[in-house]
Short mmCIF file of C-alpha atoms and ligand atoms in Angstrom, two decimals:
data_model
loop_
_atom_site.label_atom_id
_atom_site.label_comp_id
_atom_site.label_asym_id
_atom_site.label_seq_id
_atom_site.Cartn_x
_atom_site.Cartn_y
_atom_site.Cartn_z
CA MET A 1 96.07 62.61 115.40
CA ASN A 2 99.49 61.84 113.96
CA ASN A 3 100.48 58.23 113.33
CA PRO A 4 101.82 56.98 116.70
CA GLY A 5 104.82 55.61 114.78
CA SER A 6 105.70 59.02 113.34
CA ASP A 7 107.66 61.49 115.48
CA LYS A 8 106.04 64.53 113.87
CA THR A 9 104.37 66.97 116.20
CA PHE A 10 102.87 69.32 113.60
CA LYS A 11 99.10 69.37 113.60
CA PRO A 12 96.89 71.71 111.56
CA PRO A 13 95.35 74.31 113.90
CA GLN A 14 91.89 73.39 112.54
CA ALA A 15 92.16 69.74 113.72
CA LEU A 16 89.86 68.91 116.63
CA ALA A 17 91.39 67.12 119.62
CA PRO A 18 89.98 63.58 119.93
CA THR A 19 88.08 63.69 123.23
CA PRO A 20 85.80 60.82 124.37
CA GLN A 21 82.79 63.15 123.88
CA LEU A 22 83.73 63.78 120.24
CA TYR A 23 84.24 60.06 119.66
CA ASP A 24 80.72 59.48 121.00
CA GLU A 25 79.40 62.15 118.64
CA LEU A 26 81.23 60.55 115.71
CA VAL A 27 79.98 57.05 116.52
CA GLY A 28 76.38 58.24 117.00
CA ASP A 29 74.04 55.29 117.55
CA GLY A 30 76.39 52.94 115.67
CA MET A 31 77.37 50.73 118.61
CA GLU A 32 73.75 50.31 119.76
CA ASN A 33 72.56 49.49 116.25
CA LEU A 34 75.41 47.05 115.63
CA ALA A 35 74.61 45.32 118.92
CA LYS A 36 70.89 45.17 118.01
CA ALA A 37 71.59 43.62 114.60
CA THR A 38 73.97 41.13 116.23
CA VAL A 39 71.66 40.03 119.03
CA ALA A 40 68.83 39.63 116.48
CA GLU A 41 70.77 36.66 115.04
CA ILE A 42 70.41 34.61 118.26
CA LEU A 43 66.80 35.35 119.19
CA PRO A 44 64.70 34.18 120.88
CA ILE A 45 66.60 34.31 124.16
CA ASN A 46 64.38 32.32 126.48
CA SER A 47 63.65 32.48 130.17
CA GLY A 48 66.41 30.79 132.17
CA SER A 49 69.19 32.01 129.89
CA VAL A 50 72.58 32.86 131.39
CA ILE A 51 74.30 35.41 129.19
CA LEU A 52 77.82 36.80 128.98
CA ASP A 53 78.24 40.28 127.44
CA ASP A 54 81.98 40.03 126.79
CA GLY A 55 83.83 43.35 126.49
CA CYS A 56 80.53 44.89 127.56
CA GLY A 57 81.80 48.48 127.60
CA THR A 58 78.98 50.75 128.66
CA GLY A 59 76.36 48.13 127.78
CA ALA A 60 75.28 48.27 124.12
CA GLY A 61 75.07 44.44 123.99
CA THR A 62 73.20 44.14 127.27
CA THR A 63 70.74 46.85 126.19
CA ALA A 64 70.04 44.94 122.96
CA VAL A 65 69.51 41.67 124.86
CA PHE A 66 67.31 43.24 127.48
CA ASP A 67 65.18 45.06 124.88
CA ALA A 68 64.70 41.87 122.87
CA VAL A 69 63.76 39.50 125.68
CA THR A 70 60.09 39.36 126.55
CA ASP A 71 60.33 37.53 129.88
CA LYS A 72 62.99 39.60 131.62
CA SER A 73 62.35 38.13 135.05
CA ASN A 74 64.38 34.99 134.68
CA ILE A 75 67.55 35.76 132.75
CA THR A 76 70.94 36.64 134.16
CA ILE A 77 73.67 38.65 132.45
CA LYS A 78 77.33 39.02 133.31
CA GLY A 79 79.04 42.03 131.76
CA VAL A 80 82.82 41.57 131.59
CA ASP A 81 85.22 44.36 130.72
CA ILE A 82 88.83 45.25 131.51
CA HIS A 83 88.11 48.97 131.77
CA GLU A 84 86.97 50.22 135.17
CA GLY A 85 85.49 53.46 133.78
CA ALA A 86 83.29 51.60 131.28
CA LEU A 87 82.09 49.25 134.04
CA GLU A 88 81.12 52.19 136.25
CA VAL A 89 78.81 53.46 133.47
CA TYR A 90 77.56 49.87 132.91
CA LYS A 91 76.70 49.51 136.62
CA LYS A 92 74.82 52.83 136.64
CA LYS A 93 72.78 51.79 133.59
CA ALA A 94 72.12 48.36 135.14
CA ALA A 95 70.69 50.02 138.25
CA GLU A 96 68.69 52.58 136.25
CA HIS A 97 67.11 50.03 133.88
CA GLN A 98 66.95 47.20 136.44
CA TRP A 99 69.03 44.88 134.30
CA PRO A 100 69.54 41.49 135.95
CA ALA A 101 73.23 42.12 135.31
CA GLU A 102 76.47 41.85 137.23
CA ALA A 103 79.56 43.82 136.14
CA ILE A 104 82.85 41.92 136.38
CA LYS A 105 86.28 43.47 135.86
CA ALA A 106 88.40 40.90 134.05
CA ASP A 107 90.57 40.25 131.02
CA ALA A 108 88.36 38.36 128.58
CA ALA A 109 91.25 35.98 127.91
CA LYS A 110 91.32 34.99 131.62
CA LEU A 111 87.82 34.43 132.98
CA ASP A 112 89.21 32.62 136.03
CA SER A 113 86.18 33.33 138.23
CA ILE A 114 83.79 31.66 135.77
CA ASN A 115 83.25 27.88 135.70
CA ASP A 116 83.25 25.71 132.57
CA ASP A 117 79.83 25.25 130.89
CA THR A 118 78.19 28.31 132.52
CA PHE A 119 76.57 30.35 129.72
CA THR A 120 73.73 29.67 127.31
CA HIS A 121 74.65 32.75 125.21
CA VAL A 122 77.70 34.95 124.72
CA ILE A 123 77.58 38.36 122.99
CA GLY A 124 80.86 39.82 121.73
CA THR A 125 79.92 43.01 119.90
CA ALA A 126 82.56 45.45 118.55
CA PHE A 127 84.92 43.31 120.55
CA LEU A 128 87.33 40.91 118.85
CA PHE A 129 88.94 43.57 116.67
CA VAL A 130 90.11 45.61 119.69
CA LEU A 131 91.88 42.65 121.33
CA PRO A 132 95.46 41.39 121.08
CA GLU A 133 95.96 38.36 118.78
CA ASP A 134 92.58 39.11 117.18
CA GLY A 135 90.85 37.94 120.34
CA VAL A 136 91.69 34.23 119.98
CA GLY A 137 92.45 34.00 123.74
CA SER A 138 89.01 35.40 124.59
CA ILE A 139 87.27 33.01 122.17
CA LYS A 140 88.97 30.06 123.91
CA GLU A 141 87.52 31.32 127.21
CA ILE A 142 84.10 31.76 125.60
CA HIS A 143 84.25 28.19 124.30
CA ARG A 144 85.23 26.89 127.74
CA THR A 145 82.51 28.79 129.61
CA LEU A 146 79.65 28.10 127.15
CA LYS A 147 77.36 25.17 127.93
CA PRO A 148 77.32 22.44 125.26
CA GLY A 149 74.74 23.61 122.70
CA GLY A 150 75.18 27.25 123.80
CA VAL A 151 75.71 29.99 121.21
CA ALA A 152 78.19 32.83 120.87
CA VAL A 153 77.71 35.75 118.50
CA PHE A 154 80.46 38.02 117.17
CA ASN A 155 80.77 40.79 114.61
CA SER A 156 83.14 42.90 112.54
CA TRP A 157 82.58 45.61 109.95
CA ALA A 158 82.34 44.28 106.41
CA HIS A 159 82.03 47.79 105.00
CA VAL A 160 82.42 51.22 106.54
CA PRO A 161 81.35 54.19 104.41
CA ASN A 162 83.71 56.68 106.02
CA MET A 163 87.21 55.49 105.06
CA ASP A 164 87.07 55.92 101.27
CA PRO A 165 86.10 59.63 101.54
CA LEU A 166 89.23 60.19 103.65
CA ARG A 167 91.40 58.35 101.13
CA VAL A 168 89.99 60.45 98.28
CA ALA A 169 90.56 63.69 100.23
CA SER A 170 94.12 62.64 101.02
CA ALA A 171 94.87 61.68 97.42
CA LYS A 172 93.44 64.94 96.06
CA THR A 173 95.00 67.38 98.55
CA ARG A 174 98.43 65.83 99.19
CA PRO A 175 101.52 65.46 97.02
CA GLU A 176 101.87 62.31 94.96
CA GLY A 177 103.63 59.56 96.89
CA THR A 178 102.12 60.48 100.28
CA PRO A 179 101.24 57.16 101.99
CA GLU A 180 97.58 56.13 101.75
CA ILE A 181 95.29 56.29 104.77
CA ARG A 182 94.79 52.73 105.94
CA GLY A 183 92.07 51.53 108.28
CA GLY A 184 93.43 49.42 111.12
CA MET A 185 90.50 47.04 110.72
CA ASP A 186 90.71 46.34 106.98
CA LYS A 187 91.46 42.62 107.44
CA TRP A 188 88.21 42.17 109.39
CA GLU A 189 86.13 43.18 106.36
CA ASP A 190 86.57 39.67 104.97
CA SER A 191 84.09 37.39 106.73
CA ALA A 192 86.53 34.48 106.25
CA PHE A 193 88.93 36.27 108.59
CA LEU A 194 86.31 36.52 111.35
CA ARG A 195 85.35 32.87 110.82
CA GLY A 196 89.02 31.82 110.94
CA VAL A 197 89.59 33.58 114.27
CA ILE A 198 86.54 31.83 115.78
CA GLU A 199 87.82 28.46 114.57
CA LYS A 200 91.23 29.16 116.10
CA GLY A 201 89.40 29.81 119.38
CA GLY A 202 88.08 26.23 119.35
CA PHE A 203 84.69 26.27 117.59
CA ALA A 204 84.11 23.61 114.92
CA SER A 205 83.91 24.93 111.38
CA ASP A 206 80.51 23.32 110.75
CA LYS A 207 79.09 24.99 113.87
CA ILE A 208 79.72 28.54 112.64
CA THR A 209 77.29 30.46 110.43
CA MET A 210 78.10 33.81 108.86
CA THR A 211 75.72 36.54 107.68
CA LYS A 212 75.96 40.15 106.54
CA ARG A 213 73.55 42.79 107.84
CA ASP A 214 73.09 46.47 107.00
CA VAL A 215 73.50 48.73 110.03
CA TYR A 216 72.22 52.29 109.66
CA VAL A 217 73.99 54.85 111.80
CA THR A 218 72.68 58.32 112.61
CA ALA A 219 75.34 60.79 113.65
CA THR A 220 75.91 64.53 113.74
CA THR A 221 75.74 67.12 110.89
CA ILE A 222 77.81 66.42 107.79
CA GLN A 223 80.11 69.44 108.34
CA ARG A 224 80.94 68.34 111.86
CA TYR A 225 81.14 64.66 110.94
CA ALA A 226 83.59 65.35 108.10
CA THR A 227 85.66 67.63 110.36
CA MET A 228 85.85 65.02 113.13
CA LEU A 229 86.73 62.23 110.69
CA TRP A 230 89.51 64.20 109.02
CA SER A 231 90.79 65.45 112.42
CA PHE A 232 90.94 61.97 113.95
CA ILE A 233 92.15 59.94 110.99
CA GLY A 234 93.65 62.36 108.44
CA GLY A 235 97.02 62.40 110.21
CA THR A 236 97.34 58.67 110.82
CA THR A 237 99.42 57.80 107.74
CA LYS A 238 103.12 57.05 108.15
CA ALA A 239 103.79 60.64 107.02
CA GLY A 240 101.58 62.14 109.78
CA TRP A 241 100.10 65.59 109.15
CA LEU A 242 101.73 67.70 106.42
CA GLU A 243 102.23 71.46 106.76
CA SER A 244 100.17 71.82 103.56
CA ASP A 245 97.20 70.14 105.31
CA ALA A 246 96.59 73.40 107.20
CA GLU A 247 96.24 75.42 103.96
CA LYS A 248 94.17 72.71 102.30
CA TRP A 249 91.96 72.02 105.31
CA ASP A 250 88.71 73.41 103.92
CA GLU A 251 89.31 71.78 100.54
CA ALA A 252 89.83 68.38 102.23
CA ILE A 253 86.66 68.76 104.32
CA GLU A 254 84.61 69.63 101.21
CA ILE A 255 85.95 66.49 99.46
CA VAL A 256 85.13 64.29 102.47
CA LYS A 257 81.59 65.71 102.50
CA ALA A 258 81.10 65.24 98.75
CA GLU A 259 82.35 61.63 98.92
CA LEU A 260 80.19 60.82 101.96
CA ARG A 261 77.16 62.07 100.03
CA LYS A 262 77.95 59.59 97.24
CA ALA A 263 78.04 56.59 99.62
CA ASP A 264 75.36 53.92 99.24
CA GLY A 265 72.61 54.54 101.82
CA PHE A 266 73.68 58.11 102.66
CA LYS A 267 70.90 60.44 103.73
CA GLU A 268 70.71 63.88 105.32
CA LEU A 269 67.81 63.92 107.78
CA ASP A 270 65.36 66.79 108.27
CA ASP A 271 67.03 67.74 111.55
CA GLY A 272 70.40 68.15 109.74
CA ARG A 273 71.99 64.95 111.04
CA LEU A 274 73.33 62.38 108.62
CA ARG A 275 72.54 58.72 108.23
CA LEU A 276 75.14 56.31 106.91
CA LYS A 277 74.92 52.67 105.90
CA PHE A 278 77.51 50.32 107.38
CA VAL A 279 77.55 46.57 106.74
CA ALA A 280 78.40 44.10 109.49
CA ASN A 281 79.69 40.53 109.35
CA ILE A 282 77.88 38.56 112.03
CA ALA A 283 79.05 35.11 113.13
CA VAL A 284 77.03 32.69 115.26
CA ALA A 285 79.06 29.84 116.75
CA THR A 286 77.52 26.90 118.60
CA LYS A 287 79.46 24.77 121.11
C1 LIG B 1 84.68 48.96 121.01
S1 LIG B 1 84.29 48.67 122.67
C2 LIG B 1 82.74 47.84 122.54
C3 LIG B 1 81.98 47.86 123.81
C4 LIG B 1 80.58 47.25 123.74
N1 LIG B 1 80.61 45.83 123.48
C5 LIG B 1 79.74 47.97 122.68
O1 LIG B 1 79.30 47.32 121.73
O2 LIG B 1 79.54 49.19 122.81
C6 LIG B 1 85.40 47.36 123.14
C7 LIG B 1 85.41 47.04 124.64
O3 LIG B 1 86.32 45.96 124.89
C8 LIG B 1 86.95 46.22 126.13
N2 LIG B 1 88.19 45.43 126.22
C9 LIG B 1 89.35 45.69 125.58
N3 LIG B 1 90.26 44.75 125.89
C10 LIG B 1 89.64 43.89 126.75
C11 LIG B 1 90.05 42.70 127.42
N4 LIG B 1 91.29 42.21 127.27
N5 LIG B 1 89.16 42.06 128.20
C12 LIG B 1 87.90 42.56 128.35
N6 LIG B 1 87.46 43.67 127.74
C13 LIG B 1 88.31 44.32 126.95
C14 LIG B 1 87.16 47.71 126.13
O4 LIG B 1 87.39 48.22 127.44
C15 LIG B 1 85.85 48.20 125.50
O5 LIG B 1 84.88 48.46 126.49
#
């Protein structure tokens, strides 16, 4: 992809088009494992709990809750998302796995159909960093709809192992002075930023605890992973794709692969897939 702010249309012929299927392949089991690590911070979730999976998407948070709860007969879950397509998948999974879950189409910053003091738990996984104003509006709604003593859990990535390899490939294959590849989520790496956003949403500072957890992600083969990464993110600098990127394509991919192999926690599995270590910031906020 080119930077949306750049008007360049050139794209190396080798670059893969970013389809939802390829994004899924790139993400691997990352969303599920992030959700699992996040929900683990608020266990046990007891019988009688009323849970909001905010920005539920296709249900990684709900899956993690449901897998972790032993008495599944007496919990209720509301999955809220703004995206109809994601909710359709969520509803199908709910029926298939018999989740005690209701899918609600709403903007997380306007939960008008939900009363004050409703939930015992709120899960917001891979959520705040996709929202406008860093999700402060949605945190205010979470604070309003949580019962006193209820807990909300949020996350952001503290470290991703796949951005530095792209920066190194860019620096080594492009002319000096080409703008650096920047991750849109860099500010979220600092746990103080995540904490600050939660405070702005109305939670008291002394009711927020922060932890870091390793999240191992298994994805596709390294050749395909490196090609998808470079295809999706290589052209997102202010300069967009350069004509020289087409000639240097294979060189860039080899650099991305070599740098990925150096990352802490990297492993190539027997079946050829790769395993990467991400680190998550996890925040638990009590009302
Ligand atoms: C990165 S996905 C994470 C989905 C899910 N929580 C998971 O862990 O797989 C972010 C989700 O937030 C949803 N979303 C974005 N803006 C929203 C809003 N204003 N209100 C509710 N959901 C929103 C998106 O549709 C998407 O499903």
